[in-house]
XYZ file of C-alpha atoms in Angstrom:
588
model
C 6.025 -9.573 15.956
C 6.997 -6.186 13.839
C 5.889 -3.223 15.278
C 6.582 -0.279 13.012
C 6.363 3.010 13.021
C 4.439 5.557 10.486
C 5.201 9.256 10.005
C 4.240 11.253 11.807
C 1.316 12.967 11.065
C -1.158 16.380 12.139
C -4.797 14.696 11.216
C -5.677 12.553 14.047
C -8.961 12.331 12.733
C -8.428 11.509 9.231
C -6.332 8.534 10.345
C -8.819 7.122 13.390
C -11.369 7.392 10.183
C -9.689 5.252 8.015
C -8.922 3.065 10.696
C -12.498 2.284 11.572
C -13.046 2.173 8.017
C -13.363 -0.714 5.438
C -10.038 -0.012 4.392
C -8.585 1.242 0.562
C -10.137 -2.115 -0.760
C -12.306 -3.843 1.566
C -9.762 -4.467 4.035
C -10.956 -3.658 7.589
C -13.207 -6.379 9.354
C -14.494 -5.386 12.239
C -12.568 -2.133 13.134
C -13.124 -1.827 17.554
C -11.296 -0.293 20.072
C -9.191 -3.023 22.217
C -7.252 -0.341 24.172
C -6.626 2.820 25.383
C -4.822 5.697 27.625
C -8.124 4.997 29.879
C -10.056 2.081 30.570
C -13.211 4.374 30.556
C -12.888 5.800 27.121
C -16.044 5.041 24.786
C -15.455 3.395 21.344
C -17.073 4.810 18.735
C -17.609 1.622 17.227
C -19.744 0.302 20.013
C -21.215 3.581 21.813
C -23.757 5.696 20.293
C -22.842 8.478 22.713
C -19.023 8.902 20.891
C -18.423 9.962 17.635
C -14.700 9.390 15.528
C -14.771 13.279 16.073
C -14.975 13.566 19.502
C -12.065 11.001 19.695
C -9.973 12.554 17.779
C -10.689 16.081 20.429
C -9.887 13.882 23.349
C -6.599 12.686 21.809
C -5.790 16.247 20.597
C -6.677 17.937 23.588
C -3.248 17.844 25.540
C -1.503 18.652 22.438
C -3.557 22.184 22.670
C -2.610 22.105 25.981
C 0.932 22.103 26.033
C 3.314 24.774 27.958
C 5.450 25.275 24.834
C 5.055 25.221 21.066
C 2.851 23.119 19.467
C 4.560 20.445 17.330
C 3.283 20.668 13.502
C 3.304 16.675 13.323
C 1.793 15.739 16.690
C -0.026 12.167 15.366
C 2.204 9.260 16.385
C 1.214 6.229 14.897
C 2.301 2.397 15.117
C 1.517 -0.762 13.668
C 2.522 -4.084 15.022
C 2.275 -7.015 12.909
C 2.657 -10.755 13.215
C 3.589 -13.031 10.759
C 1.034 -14.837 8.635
C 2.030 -17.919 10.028
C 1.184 -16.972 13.677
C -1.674 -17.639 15.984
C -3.967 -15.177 16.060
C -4.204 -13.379 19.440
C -7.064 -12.644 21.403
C -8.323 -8.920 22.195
C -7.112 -9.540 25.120
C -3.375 -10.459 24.498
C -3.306 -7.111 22.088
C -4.522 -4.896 25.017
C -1.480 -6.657 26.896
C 1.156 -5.562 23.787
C -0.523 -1.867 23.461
C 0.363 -1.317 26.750
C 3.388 -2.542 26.649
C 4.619 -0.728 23.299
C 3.208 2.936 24.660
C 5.647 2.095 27.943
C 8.264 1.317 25.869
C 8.337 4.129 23.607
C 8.057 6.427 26.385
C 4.784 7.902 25.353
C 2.745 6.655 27.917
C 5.221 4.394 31.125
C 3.065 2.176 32.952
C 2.104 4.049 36.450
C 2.446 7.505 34.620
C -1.376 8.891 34.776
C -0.053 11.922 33.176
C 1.052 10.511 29.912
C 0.581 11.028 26.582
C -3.254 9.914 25.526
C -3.538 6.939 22.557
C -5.543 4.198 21.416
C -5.240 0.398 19.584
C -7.524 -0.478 17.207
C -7.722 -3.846 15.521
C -9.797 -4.252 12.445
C -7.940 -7.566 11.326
C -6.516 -10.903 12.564
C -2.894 -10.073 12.285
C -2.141 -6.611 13.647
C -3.028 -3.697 15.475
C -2.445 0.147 15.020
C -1.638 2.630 17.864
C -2.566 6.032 17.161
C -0.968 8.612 20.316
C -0.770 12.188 20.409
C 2.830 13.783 20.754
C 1.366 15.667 23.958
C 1.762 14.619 27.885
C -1.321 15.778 30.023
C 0.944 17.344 32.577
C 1.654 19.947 28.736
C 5.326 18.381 28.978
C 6.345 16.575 25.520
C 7.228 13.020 25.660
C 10.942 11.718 25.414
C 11.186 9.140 22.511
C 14.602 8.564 22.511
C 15.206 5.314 20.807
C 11.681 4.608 21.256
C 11.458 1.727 17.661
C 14.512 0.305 19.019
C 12.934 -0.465 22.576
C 9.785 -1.628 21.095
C 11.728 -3.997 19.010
C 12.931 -5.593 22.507
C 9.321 -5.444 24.152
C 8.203 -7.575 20.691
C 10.861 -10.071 20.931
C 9.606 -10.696 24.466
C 6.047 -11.421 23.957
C 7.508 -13.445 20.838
C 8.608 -16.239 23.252
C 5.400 -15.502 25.029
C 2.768 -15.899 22.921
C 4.547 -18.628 20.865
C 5.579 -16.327 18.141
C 8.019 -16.188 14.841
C 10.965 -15.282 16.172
C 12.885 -12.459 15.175
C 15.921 -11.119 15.804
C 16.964 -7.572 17.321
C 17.711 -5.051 14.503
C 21.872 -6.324 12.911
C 21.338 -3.933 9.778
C 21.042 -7.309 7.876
C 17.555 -7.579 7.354
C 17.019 -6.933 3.952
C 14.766 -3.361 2.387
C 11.473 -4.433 2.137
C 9.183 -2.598 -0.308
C 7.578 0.173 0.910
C 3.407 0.375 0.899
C 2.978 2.292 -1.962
C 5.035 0.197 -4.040
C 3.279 -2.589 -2.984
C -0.042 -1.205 -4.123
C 1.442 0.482 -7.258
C 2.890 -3.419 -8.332
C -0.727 -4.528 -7.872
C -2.223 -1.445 -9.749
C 0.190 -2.623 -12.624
C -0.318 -6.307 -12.565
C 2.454 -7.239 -11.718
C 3.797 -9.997 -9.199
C 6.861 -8.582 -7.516
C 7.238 -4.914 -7.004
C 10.413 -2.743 -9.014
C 12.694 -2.815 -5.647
C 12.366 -6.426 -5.391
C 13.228 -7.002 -9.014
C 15.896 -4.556 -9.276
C 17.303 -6.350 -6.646
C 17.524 -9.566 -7.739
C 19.012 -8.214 -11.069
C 21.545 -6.148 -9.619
C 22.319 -9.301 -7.209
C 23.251 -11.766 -10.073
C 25.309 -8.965 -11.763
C 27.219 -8.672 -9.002
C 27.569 -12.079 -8.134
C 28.908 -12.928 -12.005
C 31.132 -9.474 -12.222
C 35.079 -9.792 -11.975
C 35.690 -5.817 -12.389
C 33.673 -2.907 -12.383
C 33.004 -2.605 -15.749
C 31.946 -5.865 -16.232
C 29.430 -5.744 -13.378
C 28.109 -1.602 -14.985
C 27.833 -3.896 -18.144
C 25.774 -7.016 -16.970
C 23.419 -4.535 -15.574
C 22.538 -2.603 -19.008
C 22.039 -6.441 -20.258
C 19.811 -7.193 -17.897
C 17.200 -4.481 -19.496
C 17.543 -2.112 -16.458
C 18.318 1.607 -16.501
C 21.914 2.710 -14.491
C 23.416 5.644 -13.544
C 26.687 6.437 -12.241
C 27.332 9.098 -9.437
C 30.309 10.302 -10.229
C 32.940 12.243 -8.248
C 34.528 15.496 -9.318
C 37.617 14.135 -9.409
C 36.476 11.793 -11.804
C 36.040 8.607 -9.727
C 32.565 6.372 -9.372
C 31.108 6.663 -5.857
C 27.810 4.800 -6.161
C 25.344 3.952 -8.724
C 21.277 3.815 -9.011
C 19.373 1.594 -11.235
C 15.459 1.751 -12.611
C 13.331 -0.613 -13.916
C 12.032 0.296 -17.941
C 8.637 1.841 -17.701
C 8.791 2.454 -13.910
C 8.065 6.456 -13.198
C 6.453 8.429 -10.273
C 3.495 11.483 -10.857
C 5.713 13.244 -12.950
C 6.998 10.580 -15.192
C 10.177 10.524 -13.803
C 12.162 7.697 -13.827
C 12.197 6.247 -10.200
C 15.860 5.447 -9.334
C 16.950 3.042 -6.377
C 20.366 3.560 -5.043
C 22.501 0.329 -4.518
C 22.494 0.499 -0.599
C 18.229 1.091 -0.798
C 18.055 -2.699 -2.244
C 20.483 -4.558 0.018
C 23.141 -3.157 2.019
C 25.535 -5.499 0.559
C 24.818 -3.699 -2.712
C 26.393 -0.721 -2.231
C 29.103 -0.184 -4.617
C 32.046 -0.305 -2.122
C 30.503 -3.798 -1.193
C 30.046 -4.889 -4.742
C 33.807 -4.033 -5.304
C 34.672 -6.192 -2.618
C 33.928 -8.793 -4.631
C 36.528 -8.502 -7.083
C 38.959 -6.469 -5.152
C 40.999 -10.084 -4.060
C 41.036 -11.768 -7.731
C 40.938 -15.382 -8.069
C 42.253 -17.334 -11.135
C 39.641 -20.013 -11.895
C 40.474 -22.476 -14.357
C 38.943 -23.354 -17.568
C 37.327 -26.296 -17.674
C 35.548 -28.784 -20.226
C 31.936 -28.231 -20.206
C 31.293 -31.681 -19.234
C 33.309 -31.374 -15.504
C 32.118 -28.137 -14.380
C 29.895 -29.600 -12.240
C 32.151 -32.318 -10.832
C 35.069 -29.712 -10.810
C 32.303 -27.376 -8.860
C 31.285 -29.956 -6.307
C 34.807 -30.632 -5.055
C 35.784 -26.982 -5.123
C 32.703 -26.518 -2.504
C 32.760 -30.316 -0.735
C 36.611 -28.258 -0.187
C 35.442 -25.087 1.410
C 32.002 -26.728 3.075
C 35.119 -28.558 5.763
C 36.795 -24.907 5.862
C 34.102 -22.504 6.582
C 33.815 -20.144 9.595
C 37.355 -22.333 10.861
C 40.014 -19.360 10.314
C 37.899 -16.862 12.476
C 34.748 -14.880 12.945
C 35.931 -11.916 10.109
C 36.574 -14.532 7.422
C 34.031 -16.201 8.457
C 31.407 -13.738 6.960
C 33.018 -13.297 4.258
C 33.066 -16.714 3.902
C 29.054 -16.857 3.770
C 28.979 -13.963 1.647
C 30.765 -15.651 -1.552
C 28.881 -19.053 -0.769
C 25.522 -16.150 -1.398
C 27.240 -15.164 -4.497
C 27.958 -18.634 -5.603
C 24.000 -19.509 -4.627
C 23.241 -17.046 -6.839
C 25.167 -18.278 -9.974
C 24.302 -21.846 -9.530
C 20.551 -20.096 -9.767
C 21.043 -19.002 -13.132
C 22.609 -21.974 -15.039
C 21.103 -24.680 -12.788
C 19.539 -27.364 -14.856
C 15.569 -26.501 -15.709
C 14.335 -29.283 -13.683
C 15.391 -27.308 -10.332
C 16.039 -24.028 -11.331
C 12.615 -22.610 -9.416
C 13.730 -24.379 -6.142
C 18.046 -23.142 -6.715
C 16.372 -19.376 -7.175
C 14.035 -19.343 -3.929
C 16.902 -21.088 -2.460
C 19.287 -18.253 -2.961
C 16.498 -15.474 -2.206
C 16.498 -17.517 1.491
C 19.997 -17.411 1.418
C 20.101 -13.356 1.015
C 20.176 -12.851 4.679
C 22.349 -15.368 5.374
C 25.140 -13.995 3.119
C 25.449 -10.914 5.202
C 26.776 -11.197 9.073
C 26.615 -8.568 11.341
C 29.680 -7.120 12.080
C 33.144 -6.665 10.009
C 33.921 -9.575 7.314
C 37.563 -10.687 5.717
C 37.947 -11.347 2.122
C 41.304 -13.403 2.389
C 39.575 -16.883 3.871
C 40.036 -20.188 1.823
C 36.623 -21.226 2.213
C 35.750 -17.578 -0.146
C 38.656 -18.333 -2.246
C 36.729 -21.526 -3.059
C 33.402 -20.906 -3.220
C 34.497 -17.919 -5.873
C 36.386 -19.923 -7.783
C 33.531 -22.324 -8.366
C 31.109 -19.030 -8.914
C 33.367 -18.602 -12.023
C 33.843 -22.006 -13.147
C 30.162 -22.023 -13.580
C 29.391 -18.534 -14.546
C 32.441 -19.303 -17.312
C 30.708 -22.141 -18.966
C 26.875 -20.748 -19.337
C 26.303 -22.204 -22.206
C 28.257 -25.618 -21.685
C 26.134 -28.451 -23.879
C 25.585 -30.287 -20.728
C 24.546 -27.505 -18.105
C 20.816 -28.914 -18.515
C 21.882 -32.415 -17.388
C 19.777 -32.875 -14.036
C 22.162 -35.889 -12.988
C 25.763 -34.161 -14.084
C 24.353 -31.320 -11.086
C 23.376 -34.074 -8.389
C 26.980 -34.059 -7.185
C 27.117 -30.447 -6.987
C 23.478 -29.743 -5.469
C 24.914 -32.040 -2.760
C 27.901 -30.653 -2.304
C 25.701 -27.193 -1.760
C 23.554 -28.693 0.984
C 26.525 -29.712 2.737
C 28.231 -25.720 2.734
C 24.521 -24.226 3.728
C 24.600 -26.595 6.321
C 27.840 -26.116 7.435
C 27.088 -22.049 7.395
C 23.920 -22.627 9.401
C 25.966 -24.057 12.204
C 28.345 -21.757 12.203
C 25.602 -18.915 12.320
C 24.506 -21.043 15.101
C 27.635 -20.700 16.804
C 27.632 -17.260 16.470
C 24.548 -16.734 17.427
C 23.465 -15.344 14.536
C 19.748 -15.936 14.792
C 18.017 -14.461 12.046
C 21.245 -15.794 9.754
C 20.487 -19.086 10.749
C 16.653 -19.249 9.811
C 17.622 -18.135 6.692
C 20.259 -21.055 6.177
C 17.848 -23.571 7.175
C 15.248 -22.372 4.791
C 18.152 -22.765 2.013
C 18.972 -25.852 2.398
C 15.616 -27.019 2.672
C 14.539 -26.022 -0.776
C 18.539 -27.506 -1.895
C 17.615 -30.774 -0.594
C 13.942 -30.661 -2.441
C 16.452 -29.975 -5.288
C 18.428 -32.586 -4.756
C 15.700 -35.152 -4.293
C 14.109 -33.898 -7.539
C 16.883 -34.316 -9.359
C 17.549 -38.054 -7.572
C 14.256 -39.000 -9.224
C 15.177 -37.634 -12.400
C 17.972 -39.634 -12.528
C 15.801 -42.755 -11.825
C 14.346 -42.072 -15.512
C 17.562 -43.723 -16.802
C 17.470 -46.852 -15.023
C 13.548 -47.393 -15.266
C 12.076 -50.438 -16.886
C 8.577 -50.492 -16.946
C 7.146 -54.366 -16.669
C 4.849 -55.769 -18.700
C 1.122 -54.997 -17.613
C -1.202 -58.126 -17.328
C -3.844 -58.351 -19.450
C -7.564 -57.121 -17.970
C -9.177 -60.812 -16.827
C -13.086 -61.801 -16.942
C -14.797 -61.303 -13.630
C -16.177 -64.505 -12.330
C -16.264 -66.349 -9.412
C -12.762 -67.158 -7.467
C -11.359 -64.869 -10.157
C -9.755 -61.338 -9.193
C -10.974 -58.387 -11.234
C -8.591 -56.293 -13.159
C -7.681 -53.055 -11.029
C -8.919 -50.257 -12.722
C -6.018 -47.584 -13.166
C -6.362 -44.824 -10.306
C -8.594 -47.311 -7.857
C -5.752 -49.054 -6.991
C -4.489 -49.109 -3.034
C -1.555 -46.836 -2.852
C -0.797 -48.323 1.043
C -0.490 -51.431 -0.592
C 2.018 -50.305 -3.149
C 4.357 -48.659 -0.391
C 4.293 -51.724 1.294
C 5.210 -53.750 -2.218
C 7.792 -51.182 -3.090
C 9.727 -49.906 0.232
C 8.726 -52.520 2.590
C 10.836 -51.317 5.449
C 9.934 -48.083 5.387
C 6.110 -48.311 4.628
C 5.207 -47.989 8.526
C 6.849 -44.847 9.033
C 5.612 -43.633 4.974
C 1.994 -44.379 6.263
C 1.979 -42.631 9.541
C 3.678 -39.383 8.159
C 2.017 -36.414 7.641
C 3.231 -36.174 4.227
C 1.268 -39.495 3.080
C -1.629 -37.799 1.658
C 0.710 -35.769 -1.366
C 3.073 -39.545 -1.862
C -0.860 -41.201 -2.355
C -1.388 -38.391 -4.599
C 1.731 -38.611 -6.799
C 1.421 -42.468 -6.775
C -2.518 -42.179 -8.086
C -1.098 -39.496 -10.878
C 1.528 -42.405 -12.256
C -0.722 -45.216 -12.488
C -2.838 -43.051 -14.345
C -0.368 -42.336 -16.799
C -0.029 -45.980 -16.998
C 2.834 -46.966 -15.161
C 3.110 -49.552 -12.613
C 3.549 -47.140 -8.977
C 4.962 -49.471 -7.458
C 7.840 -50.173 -9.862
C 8.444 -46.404 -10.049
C 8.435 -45.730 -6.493
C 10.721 -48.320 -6.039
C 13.410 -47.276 -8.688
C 13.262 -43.743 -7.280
C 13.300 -45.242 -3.430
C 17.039 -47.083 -4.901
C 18.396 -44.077 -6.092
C 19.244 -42.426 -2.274
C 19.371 -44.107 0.804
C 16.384 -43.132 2.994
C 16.945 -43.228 6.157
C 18.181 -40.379 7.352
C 15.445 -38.549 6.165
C 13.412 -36.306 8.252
C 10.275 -37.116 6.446
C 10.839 -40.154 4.310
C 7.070 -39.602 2.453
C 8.633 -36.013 1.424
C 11.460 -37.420 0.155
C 9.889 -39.927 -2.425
C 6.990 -37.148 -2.987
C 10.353 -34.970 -4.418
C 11.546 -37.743 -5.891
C 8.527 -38.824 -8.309
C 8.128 -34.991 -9.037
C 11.577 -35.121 -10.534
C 11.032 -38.558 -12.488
C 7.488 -37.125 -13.470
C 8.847 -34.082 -15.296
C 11.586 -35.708 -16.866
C 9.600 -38.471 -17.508
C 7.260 -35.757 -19.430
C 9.685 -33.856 -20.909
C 11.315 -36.620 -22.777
C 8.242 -36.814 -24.883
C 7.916 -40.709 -24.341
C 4.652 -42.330 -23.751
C 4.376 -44.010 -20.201
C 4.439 -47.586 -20.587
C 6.937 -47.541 -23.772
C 10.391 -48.590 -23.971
C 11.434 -47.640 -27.127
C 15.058 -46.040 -27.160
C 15.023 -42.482 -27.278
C 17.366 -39.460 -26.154
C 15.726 -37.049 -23.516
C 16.318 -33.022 -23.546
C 18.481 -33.797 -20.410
C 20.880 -35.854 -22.048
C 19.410 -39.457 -21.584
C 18.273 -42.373 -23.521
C 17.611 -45.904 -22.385
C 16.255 -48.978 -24.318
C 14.953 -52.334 -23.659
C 12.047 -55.131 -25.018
C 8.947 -53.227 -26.332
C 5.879 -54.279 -24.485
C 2.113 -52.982 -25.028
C 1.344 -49.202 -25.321
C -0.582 -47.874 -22.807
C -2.023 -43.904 -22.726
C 0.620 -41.071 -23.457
C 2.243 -39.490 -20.585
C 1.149 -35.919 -20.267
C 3.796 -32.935 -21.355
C 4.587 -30.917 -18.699
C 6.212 -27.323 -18.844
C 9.751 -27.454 -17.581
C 10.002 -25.734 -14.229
C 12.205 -22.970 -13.629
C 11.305 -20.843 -16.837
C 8.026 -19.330 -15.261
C 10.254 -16.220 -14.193
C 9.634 -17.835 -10.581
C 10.333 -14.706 -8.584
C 13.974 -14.976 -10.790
C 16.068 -12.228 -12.128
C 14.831 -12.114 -15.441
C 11.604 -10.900 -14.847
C 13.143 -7.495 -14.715
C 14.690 -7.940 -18.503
């Protein structure tokens, strides 16, 4: 639960109109009164004996009233949101938070007749909006001393009340979320992210890839954006702002966003903490980057958080950076799932509080940032199976920092870790059955037989029994497979290969060898990754399913073995990752 708080404003009616309107674009379903300073007060919505007008003169009223001056912005308003993924509350359970936010911010204390006067008024699922007036009926002003920051508490308990997201209380961690009218402006303009959120992922691999100042000024005019430099009069850099190309306000201005507005770790004097310890990584061959990677982080994954709280976070910060990096040179197969993976990770990079930047564990993870960022364009940075090693190794160091979040009590920190290595592990399992494509040998189809009596008809490709073909392929795991709530998408993904003509059964059970199982939370998941990843290599090879003749894949793989009968060719498929998935480039 968000509650959050609007300017202030001096047109109560102008707001309660829109409210109980349909909205800017069709919006506002059902707009009613659940609440208000009185239990007796009409709402104009339901009673023809109350106009919006007269509302807004019985909210207004003690404002008139008071013993002092008047104050020119006397409309307090307040939404609070859930999250999409919560239950939606009754009226009821909104009258309950109303309440609970107007005694919290100190507008109207529960027991205090003489408060100020408000109303809620829900006209969708997931929120309400609490319009007060800045006005006590005794013509005293109300005292709203830290009144966000106590609402912020009164959310977190109905939260755990109501079965709620959990959030956690206000760290400065959380990261700038675009504001309304850029929202609405993106949509105006098409497009699917809006400037701040772009310009932040941008500025985020610069910085991540940077080892000096000019180098990280640099990677940002290569990125496309626009960059300024504050500078000093002494001479000296003390921030920076960046623009996206095209992006201007009313008066075609170019609409600059400080480093600290996207992130607060993208200030500049956080930015130069990244370089300000150097680190001397070695030159490797492109082929053993990712093996010299992997053990570099396997390394600091058994280190991090142990030499203190300080290093700690500045532990998690570097393994952000080195998220980040992996991102951008991760093999095509699972670059969509290494970029949301690192957006997840964005909060998790910064803990609250002071961080060190002498720990081993950030010695490490920066030294395989640069390894990597140092051979971009190695010959074998595409090969899905050369990365397996290292994708591990990164589920192992996000798993490590969740616990240590954990044990810090870092709750919002942790979330975000456990989101991360989620999508890592779909990576990984993607890229296990990829590398299944190597060892697959597809067996020779029977031939169609006649129908007759005592004689079996030929299975028609798609109408065959995907239970059946669990139980043939992964025998001891079919029980749990068939009871999970991930069935339905395995049946799906099986039904897809036969009809490209291969046997699903042989395929699932290459890609079931290529990882053991069992400790999988959700074993149907698992395989479901796993024949996503053989699918799209299996695609982007170019071969036709049910062919064995030798060829060389874009990933680096060829295999051979006895030609048998041509069935239909395997469908192309697009390789993921290059859609601009919510990635840096988009803003180039």
């Amino acid at each position: 639960m968000m509650p959050k708080k609007a300017r202030d404003g001096d047109d109560t009616a102008g707001l309660l109109r829109y409210l109980y309107g349909p909205g800017k674009r069709d919006e506002h379903v059902d707009p009613r009164m659940v609440a208000a300073w009185d239990s007796y007060v009409d709402d104009p919505a339901r009673s023809p004996d109350v106009t919006i007008s007269d509302l807004a003169l019985l909210l207004d009223a003690p404002v008139y009233a008071l013993l002092g001056k008047k104050p020119p912005k006397h409309v307090y308003h307040v939404a609070v949101r859930n999250a999409p993924e919560d239950p939606v509350l009754t009226d009821e359970q909104w009258v309950e938070v109303a309440r609970e936010m107007m005694h919290a911010s100190g507008m109207a204390e529960h027991g205090d007749h003489e408060g100020c006067r408000w109303v809620a008024i829900r006209h969708a699922d997931d929120h309400i909006h609490i319009v007060a007036t800045r006005g006590r009926q005794d013509g005293r002003q109300p005292n709203l001393r830290q009144d966000i920051v106590k609402m912020h508490a009164a959310a977190r308990r109905f939260e755990e009340r109501f079965g709620l997201r959990r959030l956690s209380h206000g760290d400065r961690t959380a990261r700038k979320w675009p504001k309304t009218g850029e929202a609405e402006k993106a949509q105006r303009r098409g497009l699917v992210e809006t400037p701040r959120d772009s310009l932040q992922r941008a500025v985020r691999e610069a910085a991540a890839r940077a080892v000096s100042e000019a180098d990280f000024f640099a990677r940002i005019s290569a990125a496309g954006l626009r960059v300024q430099q504050r500078i000093a009069p002494d001479g000296n850099v003390t921030g920076y702002s960046v623009a996206m190309p095209g992006d201007r306000d009313h008066g075609q201005v170019p609409v600059w966003f400080p480093g600290s507005k996207l992130a607060s770790d993208l200030s500049l004097p956080r930015v130069r903490e990244r370089w300000s310890t150097p680190v001397a990584a070695p030159r490797v061959a492109s082929t053993e980057m990712w093996r010299v990677a992997e053990h570099k982080v396997r390394e600091a994954a058994d280190l991090l958080g142990a030499e203190g709280l300080h290093k700690g976070a500045g532990e998690v910060a570097a393994l952000g950076d080195l998220i980040v990096v992996a991102a951008v040179i991760s093999p095509r197969l699972v670059r969509s799932q290494l970029k949301e993976s690192a957006w997840e990770f964005e909060r998790a990079s910064r803990a609250p509080g002071d961080r060190a930047l002498e720990g081993q564990a950030r010695k490490l993870f920066r030294e395989s940032a640069q390894v990597l960022s140092q051979s971009v364009a190695a010959v074998g940075r595409n090969d899905a199976v050369a990365a397996l090693g290292f994708l591990l190794a990164l589920v192992q160091a996000v798993e490590a920092s969740r616990c240590w979040h954990e044990a810090q009590e870092h709750r919002a920190q942790a979330e975000a870790s456990g989101k991360a290595g989620r999508l890592l592990r779909e990576a990984v399992e993607v890229t296990a059955g990829a590398s299944a494509v190597r060892e697959y040998r597809p067996r020779p189809q029977r031939t169609a037989t006649r129908s007759g009596p005592g004689q079996r008809k030929a299975t028609v490709p798609g109408e065959r029994p995907m239970a059946g073909v669990v139980q043939q392929a992964v025998p001891e795991h079919a029980h749990a497979i068939l009871a999970d709530s991930a069935w339905p998408a395995l049946r799906t993904r099986l039904a897809e290969v036969e009809r490209a003509g291969e046997d699903p059964a042989n395929v699932l059970a290459t890609v079931a060898a290529r990882r053991e199982l069992s400790s999988a939370e959700s074993i149907a998941e698992v395989l479901t990754w796993r024949l996503d990843g053989w699918r799209k290599l299996r695609g982007s090879t170019g071969e036709a399913s049910g062919t064995s003749s030798s060829s060389a894949g874009g990933d680096g793989m060829g295999r051979g073995s006895a030609p048998v009968r041509k069935a239909a060719p395997a469908p192309r498929r697009r390789p993921p990752g290059d859609e601009q998935h919510k990635g840096p480039g988009r803003a180039r």
